[in-house]
Amino acid sequence: QVQLVESGGGLVQAGGSLRLSCAASGRIFSGYVLGWFRQAPGLERDFVAGITWSGGRTLYADSVKGRFTISRDNAKNTVYLQMNSLKPEDTAVYYCVADQRMVPTTARHEYDYWGRGTQVTVSS
């Protein structure tokens, strides 16, 4: 089993920045993709970003490209999501995900492990 715990959410004004962190523990080892999804009220849970174990390959949703950056520190079993130029439409609960696969995917059902989420609220 893999446990994921998110932190770093909060309230920020439009144009501001936040950095989310996700600490992974348990049976996580090389070959696990880590990533982020988000869910706004009344909407589906959507893919945000993903990163391979090596960090050499990333995948982003079009809506966050150029504003968000995903990275990981394998020594700490932690994945980060740096969010810049935040917009009110980025308001959502952000979930950390993990899956034993070679490359990230946008498909929600492909990820076996999920954190409980952290709230990000962007005010206009």
Tab-separated table of C-alpha atoms in Angstrom:
chain	number	residue	atom	x	y	z
A	1	GLN	CA	0.000	0.000	0.000
A	2	VAL	CA	0.982	3.582	-0.654
A	3	GLN	CA	-0.100	6.495	1.501
A	4	LEU	CA	-0.190	10.039	0.160
A	5	VAL	CA	-0.542	13.177	2.271
A	6	GLU	CA	-0.979	16.588	0.666
A	7	SER	CA	-0.127	19.951	2.191
A	8	GLY	CA	0.292	23.559	1.139
A	9	GLY	CA	-3.217	24.507	0.135
A	10	GLY	CA	-4.828	27.761	1.195
A	11	LEU	CA	-6.349	31.045	0.139
A	12	VAL	CA	-4.528	33.273	-2.340
A	13	GLN	CA	-5.430	36.246	-4.503
A	14	ALA	CA	-5.591	35.970	-8.252
A	15	GLY	CA	-2.129	36.291	-9.744
A	16	GLY	CA	-0.505	34.820	-6.676
A	17	SER	CA	1.382	31.577	-6.119
A	18	LEU	CA	1.158	28.464	-3.986
A	19	ARG	CA	3.267	25.339	-3.712
A	20	LEU	CA	1.601	22.058	-2.917
A	21	SER	CA	3.527	19.134	-1.479
A	22	CYS	CA	2.652	15.471	-1.306
A	23	ALA	CA	4.555	13.073	0.918
A	24	ALA	CA	4.398	9.452	-0.129
A	25	SER	CA	5.014	6.534	2.194
A	26	GLY	CA	4.593	2.808	2.188
A	27	ARG	CA	5.441	0.473	-0.657
A	28	ILE	CA	6.527	3.123	-3.103
A	29	PHE	CA	9.611	2.513	-5.167
A	30	SER	CA	11.108	3.151	-8.545
A	31	GLY	CA	8.633	2.998	-11.362
A	32	TYR	CA	5.865	4.939	-9.642
A	33	VAL	CA	4.404	7.899	-11.442
A	34	LEU	CA	3.206	10.705	-9.173
A	35	GLY	CA	0.763	13.420	-10.093
A	36	TRP	CA	-2.067	15.770	-9.255
A	37	PHE	CA	-5.774	15.951	-10.004
A	38	ARG	CA	-8.257	18.613	-8.936
A	39	GLN	CA	-11.974	18.842	-8.401
A	40	ALA	CA	-14.021	22.004	-8.279
A	41	PRO	CA	-17.528	22.000	-6.752
A	42	GLY	CA	-20.040	20.341	-9.057
A	43	LEU	CA	-17.401	19.293	-11.558
A	44	GLU	CA	-15.510	16.117	-12.318
A	45	ARG	CA	-12.067	15.346	-10.946
A	46	ASP	CA	-9.622	16.415	-13.645
A	47	PHE	CA	-5.969	15.706	-14.358
A	48	VAL	CA	-3.557	18.542	-13.617
A	49	ALA	CA	-0.008	17.219	-13.946
A	50	GLY	CA	2.074	14.061	-13.716
A	51	ILE	CA	5.751	13.136	-13.521
A	52	THR	CA	7.785	9.994	-14.070
A	53	TRP	CA	9.976	8.425	-11.406
A	54	SER	CA	13.114	9.921	-12.884
A	55	GLY	CA	11.482	13.291	-13.286
A	56	GLY	CA	12.531	13.309	-16.885
A	57	ARG	CA	9.056	13.330	-18.313
A	58	THR	CA	6.105	15.458	-17.308
A	59	LEU	CA	2.555	15.864	-18.531
A	60	TYR	CA	0.274	18.862	-17.974
A	61	ALA	CA	-3.330	19.738	-18.594
A	62	ASP	CA	-3.641	22.480	-21.208
A	63	SER	CA	-5.314	24.739	-18.667
A	64	VAL	CA	-2.199	24.883	-16.462
A	65	LYS	CA	0.645	24.729	-18.991
A	66	GLY	CA	3.097	27.559	-18.490
A	67	ARG	CA	1.725	28.358	-15.025
A	68	PHE	CA	2.162	25.151	-13.007
A	69	THR	CA	5.318	23.080	-12.569
A	70	ILE	CA	5.466	19.572	-11.159
A	71	SER	CA	8.664	18.206	-9.631
A	72	ARG	CA	9.724	15.440	-7.294
A	73	ASP	CA	12.398	14.634	-4.731
A	74	ASN	CA	12.776	10.859	-4.587
A	75	ALA	CA	15.095	11.037	-1.586
A	76	LYS	CA	12.160	12.515	0.310
A	77	ASN	CA	9.436	10.588	-1.547
A	78	THR	CA	7.767	13.914	-2.176
A	79	VAL	CA	6.134	15.481	-5.208
A	80	TYR	CA	5.514	19.206	-5.550
A	81	LEU	CA	3.187	21.364	-7.586
A	82	GLN	CA	4.335	24.954	-7.978
A	83	MET	CA	1.346	27.035	-9.028
A	84	ASN	CA	1.939	30.539	-10.376
A	85	SER	CA	-0.356	33.153	-11.910
A	86	LEU	CA	-3.302	31.572	-10.163
A	87	LYS	CA	-6.796	32.265	-11.428
A	88	PRO	CA	-10.174	31.968	-9.678
A	89	GLU	CA	-10.933	28.996	-11.928
A	90	ASP	CA	-8.025	27.140	-10.307
A	91	THR	CA	-10.089	26.957	-7.121
A	92	ALA	CA	-10.532	23.283	-6.280
A	93	VAL	CA	-9.537	20.461	-3.996
A	94	TYR	CA	-6.193	19.166	-5.233
A	95	TYR	CA	-5.456	15.455	-4.937
A	96	CYS	CA	-2.087	13.731	-5.087
A	97	VAL	CA	-2.014	10.445	-6.996
A	98	ALA	CA	0.404	7.590	-7.527
A	99	ASP	CA	0.500	4.586	-9.797
A	100	GLN	CA	2.996	1.937	-10.774
A	101	ARG	CA	3.436	2.825	-14.431
A	102	MET	CA	6.100	4.117	-16.755
A	103	VAL	CA	4.520	7.378	-17.912
A	104	PRO	CA	1.813	9.690	-16.582
A	105	THR	CA	-1.690	9.426	-17.923
A	106	THR	CA	-4.630	11.814	-17.756
A	107	ALA	CA	-7.047	8.946	-17.079
A	108	ARG	CA	-8.427	9.174	-13.564
A	109	HIS	CA	-9.226	5.456	-13.311
A	110	GLU	CA	-5.613	4.481	-14.005
A	111	TYR	CA	-4.329	5.771	-10.675
A	112	ASP	CA	-4.499	3.303	-7.818
A	113	TYR	CA	-3.515	5.570	-4.939
A	114	TRP	CA	-5.056	8.886	-3.894
A	115	GLY	CA	-4.486	11.354	-1.113
A	116	ARG	CA	-7.330	13.016	0.771
A	117	GLY	CA	-6.851	16.353	-0.940
A	118	THR	CA	-5.990	19.915	-0.017
A	119	GLN	CA	-8.173	22.943	-0.699
A	120	VAL	CA	-6.905	25.739	-2.923
A	121	THR	CA	-9.028	28.866	-3.117
A	122	VAL	CA	-8.160	31.742	-5.455
A	123	SER	CA	-10.021	34.991	-4.843
A	124	SER	CA	-10.643	37.532	-7.577
